Amino acid sequence: MTSVYNLLREACGISQAEAAEHVHGTRLDTVKSWSSDRRPAPGWAINHLQSLHRRIHAAGTDYAEILKRTFTEGNAFVLRIANSDDDARWHGFPSLNAQRIALAVAISLLPDDAEISIVDRGILPMLKLPPEVVTPTATDRNILAEMKFVDGRCYTAGAMNRRKFERLEKIGWIEGKSLNPSDVEYRLTRAGGYELALVRRGRMMLAHPPSIGFQSQVRAGPGPLPPVFLSVGEQVVLDREHVFTVTKIEGEVVTARLSDGSDMLLSAPPNMFR
């Protein structure tokens, strides 16, 4: 029986070595253990492959639309593919096989009776992998909550896999600064401060469950903070510094509007939804 990780890796058209080097930035033997299910793949590694798989299919869908606009006469389409792994990586893909999967998606969206040919040279439009759009997940918020921040900074030392932190940087919760060849300090951003406050409030609610019929209200004095439940249109007060209005909820991802009118994406614990 294959592992979830290995199923996704193969569906993305990448070898174990390509996954290690071009997707996760980790050791090959680590990817081998995830693929064989000797060790469970961490959530962030699964997230990497989920995102890559979505982007590969999006690349194929976008390419099909480009082809339809380019070849407006007749029913013949000429598709261009990279001629090597390095060429494919120049266009964003981790491997030539990954680009081939995207090309197959594009072909599936062309007319059934189309005449299709594939070349690896010329000035035809090239299939490109779209940039990653990172949606925060439960794994991301757990990683953030486990970071040891002192005055808004978290120090990491030595050789270690920092891909999980790079993902938090893409979300916008932290910013990394290299102090030397081996050490990196991460600073909590404004959005990261809101996310950390939200996660801590959710964990506090788990430790002190509200009684039945309890109504959310501002605390008047010492004691446990009142529960916070998220719903569209509601103003949320996490503490004096972190106040926002919920404008959208998709699963556990909340779009928060701040007092200055800016929006940010937050990942909320499930116990904060009614």
GROMACS .gro file of C-alpha atoms in nm:
model
  274
    1MET     CA    1   0.000   0.000   0.000
    2THR     CA    2   0.137   0.339  -0.097
    3SER     CA    3   0.153   0.634   0.139
    4VAL     CA    4  -0.041   0.956   0.090
    5TYR     CA    5   0.290   1.130   0.044
    6ASN     CA    6   0.409   0.888  -0.225
    7LEU     CA    7   0.076   0.904  -0.409
    8LEU     CA    8   0.101   1.283  -0.430
    9ARG     CA    9   0.468   1.275  -0.525
   10GLU     CA   10   0.405   1.038  -0.815
   11ALA     CA   11   0.099   1.238  -0.924
   12CYS     CA   12   0.323   1.546  -0.945
   13GLY     CA   13   0.566   1.365  -1.177
   14ILE     CA   14   0.873   1.400  -0.957
   15SER     CA   15   1.129   1.149  -0.835
   16GLN     CA   16   1.226   1.114  -0.472
   17ALA     CA   17   1.549   1.301  -0.545
   18GLU     CA   18   1.361   1.584  -0.719
   19ALA     CA   19   1.117   1.609  -0.428
   20ALA     CA   20   1.404   1.634  -0.183
   21GLU     CA   21   1.603   1.893  -0.376
   22HIS     CA   22   1.347   2.104  -0.562
   23VAL     CA   23   1.033   2.085  -0.348
   24HIS     CA   24   1.124   2.033   0.019
   25GLY     CA   25   1.492   2.116   0.046
   26THR     CA   26   1.553   1.808   0.260
   27ARG     CA   27   1.760   1.490   0.255
   28LEU     CA   28   1.690   1.215   0.003
   29ASP     CA   29   1.676   0.945   0.270
   30THR     CA   30   1.408   1.149   0.449
   31VAL     CA   31   1.191   1.155   0.136
   32LYS     CA   32   1.252   0.781   0.089
   33SER     CA   33   1.123   0.714   0.440
   34TRP     CA   34   0.813   0.929   0.374
   35SER     CA   35   0.750   0.752   0.044
   36SER     CA   36   0.772   0.405   0.198
   37ASP     CA   37   0.568   0.516   0.502
   38ARG     CA   38   0.847   0.411   0.735
   39ARG     CA   39   0.804   0.758   0.880
   40PRO     CA   40   0.487   0.964   0.844
   41ALA     CA   41   0.542   1.272   0.627
   42PRO     CA   42   0.492   1.595   0.825
   43GLY     CA   43   0.198   1.814   0.739
   44TRP     CA   44   0.413   2.082   0.578
   45ALA     CA   45   0.560   1.827   0.333
   46ILE     CA   46   0.211   1.710   0.234
   47ASN     CA   47   0.112   2.076   0.193
   48HIS     CA   48   0.406   2.129  -0.046
   49LEU     CA   49   0.287   1.848  -0.273
   50GLN     CA   50  -0.080   1.947  -0.252
   51SER     CA   51   0.011   2.297  -0.362
   52LEU     CA   52   0.239   2.170  -0.639
   53HIS     CA   53  -0.030   1.936  -0.773
   54ARG     CA   54  -0.286   2.219  -0.784
   55ARG     CA   55  -0.037   2.446  -0.962
   56ILE     CA   56   0.047   2.180  -1.221
   57HIS     CA   57  -0.320   2.142  -1.307
   58ALA     CA   58  -0.369   2.518  -1.309
   59ALA     CA   59  -0.075   2.547  -1.550
   60GLY     CA   60  -0.240   2.302  -1.788
   61THR     CA   61  -0.574   2.478  -1.767
   62ASP     CA   62  -0.416   2.818  -1.834
   63TYR     CA   63  -0.211   2.679  -2.123
   64ALA     CA   64  -0.520   2.536  -2.291
   65GLU     CA   65  -0.678   2.883  -2.286
   66ILE     CA   66  -0.361   3.036  -2.433
   67LEU     CA   67  -0.361   2.777  -2.713
   68LYS     CA   68  -0.725   2.847  -2.796
   69ARG     CA   69  -0.648   3.219  -2.825
   70THR     CA   70  -0.330   3.158  -3.027
   71PHE     CA   71  -0.467   2.909  -3.281
   72THR     CA   72  -0.792   3.075  -3.381
   73GLU     CA   73  -0.813   2.934  -3.733
   74GLY     CA   74  -0.880   2.570  -3.808
   75ASN     CA   75  -0.865   2.292  -3.552
   76ALA     CA   76  -0.490   2.231  -3.533
   77PHE     CA   77  -0.284   2.306  -3.222
   78VAL     CA   78   0.094   2.299  -3.176
   79LEU     CA   79   0.214   2.261  -2.819
   80ARG     CA   80   0.564   2.337  -2.698
   81ILE     CA   81   0.733   2.143  -2.421
   82ALA     CA   82   1.072   2.181  -2.252
   83ASN     CA   83   1.359   1.973  -2.390
   84SER     CA   84   1.520   1.884  -2.055
   85ASP     CA   85   1.467   1.891  -1.681
   86ASP     CA   86   1.674   2.209  -1.658
   87ASP     CA   87   1.460   2.372  -1.928
   88ALA     CA   88   1.143   2.273  -1.740
   89ARG     CA   89   1.284   2.417  -1.417
   90TRP     CA   90   1.358   2.742  -1.596
   91HIS     CA   91   0.981   2.766  -1.641
   92GLY     CA   92   0.902   2.685  -1.280
   93PHE     CA   93   0.849   2.309  -1.287
   94PRO     CA   94   1.051   2.076  -1.062
   95SER     CA   95   1.096   1.827  -1.347
   96LEU     CA   96   1.021   1.763  -1.713
   97ASN     CA   97   0.772   1.494  -1.610
   98ALA     CA   98   0.582   1.749  -1.403
   99GLN     CA   99   0.553   1.972  -1.709
  100ARG     CA  100   0.433   1.675  -1.916
  101ILE     CA  101   0.150   1.621  -1.670
  102ALA     CA  102   0.047   1.984  -1.711
  103LEU     CA  103   0.068   1.942  -2.088
  104ALA     CA  104  -0.163   1.640  -2.069
  105VAL     CA  105  -0.412   1.849  -1.871
  106ALA     CA  106  -0.402   2.114  -2.146
  107ILE     CA  107  -0.457   1.853  -2.418
  108SER     CA  108  -0.757   1.711  -2.231
  109LEU     CA  109  -0.921   2.054  -2.249
  110LEU     CA  110  -0.880   2.097  -2.625
  111PRO     CA  111  -1.156   1.992  -2.867
  112ASP     CA  112  -1.196   1.616  -2.905
  113ASP     CA  113  -1.133   1.625  -3.280
  114ALA     CA  114  -0.834   1.860  -3.263
  115GLU     CA  115  -0.513   1.789  -3.450
  116ILE     CA  116  -0.239   1.814  -3.191
  117SER     CA  117   0.138   1.810  -3.229
  118ILE     CA  118   0.415   1.867  -2.974
  119VAL     CA  119   0.750   2.037  -3.037
  120ASP     CA  120   1.042   2.135  -2.813
  121ARG     CA  121   1.172   2.429  -3.016
  122GLY     CA  122   1.037   2.749  -3.165
  123ILE     CA  123   0.873   3.071  -3.055
  124LEU     CA  124   0.541   2.916  -2.951
  125PRO     CA  125   0.401   2.996  -2.605
  126MET     CA  126   0.570   2.787  -2.335
  127LEU     CA  127   0.387   2.610  -2.057
  128LYS     CA  128   0.479   2.774  -1.724
  129LEU     CA  129   0.406   2.683  -1.365
  130PRO     CA  130   0.206   2.960  -1.193
  131PRO     CA  131   0.342   3.108  -0.870
  132GLU     CA  132   0.245   2.941  -0.547
  133VAL     CA  133  -0.054   3.083  -0.362
  134VAL     CA  134  -0.015   2.980  -0.001
  135THR     CA  135  -0.334   2.934   0.200
  136PRO     CA  136  -0.270   2.896   0.574
  137THR     CA  137  -0.349   2.558   0.726
  138ALA     CA  138  -0.375   2.398   1.069
  139THR     CA  139  -0.018   2.275   1.026
  140ASP     CA  140   0.101   2.630   0.962
  141ARG     CA  141  -0.064   2.771   1.272
  142ASN     CA  142   0.078   2.487   1.485
  143ILE     CA  143   0.428   2.557   1.356
  144LEU     CA  144   0.387   2.927   1.435
  145ALA     CA  145   0.254   2.850   1.784
  146GLU     CA  146   0.553   2.624   1.855
  147MET     CA  147   0.809   2.891   1.764
  148LYS     CA  148   0.976   3.050   2.066
  149PHE     CA  149   0.936   3.424   2.019
  150VAL     CA  150   1.111   3.667   2.251
  151ASP     CA  151   1.017   4.030   2.189
  152GLY     CA  152   0.870   3.921   1.856
  153ARG     CA  153   1.183   3.734   1.743
  154CYS     CA  154   1.264   3.365   1.717
  155TYR     CA  155   1.627   3.253   1.684
  156THR     CA  156   1.712   2.930   1.498
  157ALA     CA  157   2.067   2.796   1.496
  158GLY     CA  158   2.265   2.544   1.294
  159ALA     CA  159   2.192   2.327   0.995
  160MET     CA  160   1.821   2.247   0.986
  161ASN     CA  161   1.538   2.223   0.737
  162ARG     CA  162   1.371   2.564   0.736
  163ARG     CA  163   1.117   2.498   0.459
  164LYS     CA  164   0.832   2.501   0.710
  165PHE     CA  165   0.942   2.850   0.816
  166GLU     CA  166   0.979   2.958   0.453
  167ARG     CA  167   0.614   2.864   0.405
  168LEU     CA  168   0.517   3.090   0.697
  169GLU     CA  169   0.719   3.366   0.530
  170LYS     CA  170   0.518   3.319   0.209
  171ILE     CA  171   0.196   3.346   0.408
  172GLY     CA  172   0.331   3.666   0.562
  173TRP     CA  173   0.340   3.570   0.930
  174ILE     CA  174   0.717   3.591   0.977
  175GLU     CA  175   1.023   3.746   0.812
  176GLY     CA  176   1.362   3.575   0.821
  177LYS     CA  177   1.703   3.738   0.846
  178SER     CA  178   2.028   3.543   0.808
  179LEU     CA  179   2.267   3.628   1.090
  180ASN     CA  180   2.549   3.411   0.955
  181PRO     CA  181   2.581   3.110   0.720
  182SER     CA  182   2.401   2.877   0.966
  183ASP     CA  183   2.172   3.089   1.186
  184VAL     CA  184   1.846   3.264   1.098
  185GLU     CA  185   1.633   3.494   1.310
  186TYR     CA  186   1.260   3.519   1.234
  187ARG     CA  187   1.063   3.830   1.316
  188LEU     CA  188   0.691   3.816   1.379
  189THR     CA  189   0.504   4.038   1.130
  190ARG     CA  190   0.184   4.227   1.198
  191ALA     CA  191  -0.019   3.945   1.042
  192GLY     CA  192   0.182   3.691   1.240
  193GLY     CA  193   0.102   3.875   1.560
  194TYR     CA  194  -0.270   3.852   1.483
  195GLU     CA  195  -0.241   3.483   1.396
  196LEU     CA  196  -0.048   3.403   1.714
  197ALA     CA  197  -0.301   3.592   1.926
  198LEU     CA  198  -0.584   3.403   1.753
  199VAL     CA  199  -0.424   3.063   1.807
  200ARG     CA  200  -0.346   3.135   2.171
  201ARG     CA  201  -0.705   3.247   2.231
  202GLY     CA  202  -0.833   2.928   2.070
  203ARG     CA  203  -0.607   2.714   2.287
  204MET     CA  204  -0.718   2.904   2.595
  205MET     CA  205  -1.079   2.825   2.506
  206LEU     CA  206  -0.990   2.455   2.491
  207ALA     CA  207  -0.829   2.476   2.834
  208HIS     CA  208  -1.128   2.669   2.976
  209PRO     CA  209  -1.441   2.562   2.783
  210PRO     CA  210  -1.728   2.813   2.806
  211SER     CA  211  -2.038   2.703   2.993
  212ILE     CA  212  -2.358   2.643   2.796
  213GLY     CA  213  -2.535   2.965   2.713
  214PHE     CA  214  -2.228   3.181   2.780
  215GLN     CA  215  -2.232   3.503   2.580
  216SER     CA  216  -1.911   3.654   2.446
  217GLN     CA  217  -1.831   3.983   2.619
  218VAL     CA  218  -1.539   4.207   2.703
  219ARG     CA  219  -1.369   4.106   3.026
  220ALA     CA  220  -1.433   4.351   3.307
  221GLY     CA  221  -1.162   4.230   3.544
  222PRO     CA  222  -0.912   3.956   3.622
  223GLY     CA  223  -0.993   3.599   3.524
  224PRO     CA  224  -1.007   3.382   3.212
  225LEU     CA  225  -1.072   3.567   2.887
  226PRO     CA  226  -1.420   3.516   2.743
  227PRO     CA  227  -1.457   3.286   2.443
  228VAL     CA  228  -1.438   3.429   2.092
  229PHE     CA  229  -1.653   3.282   1.816
  230LEU     CA  230  -1.598   3.380   1.456
  231SER     CA  231  -1.873   3.470   1.213
  232VAL     CA  232  -1.893   3.700   0.911
  233GLY     CA  233  -1.954   4.060   1.004
  234GLU     CA  234  -1.854   4.018   1.368
  235GLN     CA  235  -1.589   4.235   1.532
  236VAL     CA  236  -1.334   4.021   1.715
  237VAL     CA  237  -1.133   4.149   2.012
  238LEU     CA  238  -0.844   3.916   2.092
  239ASP     CA  239  -0.666   4.166   2.316
  240ARG     CA  240  -0.600   4.540   2.319
  241GLU     CA  241  -0.365   4.523   2.022
  242HIS     CA  242  -0.546   4.271   1.802
  243VAL     CA  243  -0.893   4.370   1.687
  244PHE     CA  244  -1.051   4.291   1.349
  245THR     CA  245  -1.377   4.233   1.165
  246VAL     CA  246  -1.446   3.902   0.993
  247THR     CA  247  -1.535   3.959   0.626
  248LYS     CA  248  -1.509   3.605   0.489
  249ILE     CA  249  -1.479   3.247   0.613
  250GLU     CA  250  -1.367   2.955   0.396
  251GLY     CA  251  -1.319   2.640   0.600
  252GLU     CA  252  -1.079   2.741   0.876
  253VAL     CA  253  -0.935   3.035   0.679
  254VAL     CA  254  -1.068   3.371   0.795
  255THR     CA  255  -1.030   3.700   0.609
  256ALA     CA  256  -0.979   3.967   0.874
  257ARG     CA  257  -1.027   4.338   0.803
  258LEU     CA  258  -0.828   4.572   1.023
  259SER     CA  259  -0.917   4.923   1.132
  260ASP     CA  260  -0.702   5.073   0.854
  261GLY     CA  261  -0.903   4.882   0.590
  262SER     CA  262  -0.633   4.627   0.507
  263ASP     CA  263  -0.712   4.254   0.490
  264MET     CA  264  -0.515   3.952   0.607
  265LEU     CA  265  -0.569   3.576   0.601
  266LEU     CA  266  -0.576   3.395   0.934
  267SER     CA  267  -0.612   3.026   1.013
  268ALA     CA  268  -0.851   2.977   1.304
  269PRO     CA  269  -0.877   2.673   1.532
  270PRO     CA  270  -1.202   2.480   1.467
  271ASN     CA  271  -1.329   2.537   1.823
  272MET     CA  272  -1.362   2.910   1.744
  273PHE     CA  273  -1.651   2.848   1.506
  274ARG     CA  274  -2.001   2.794   1.640
   0.00000   0.00000   0.00000
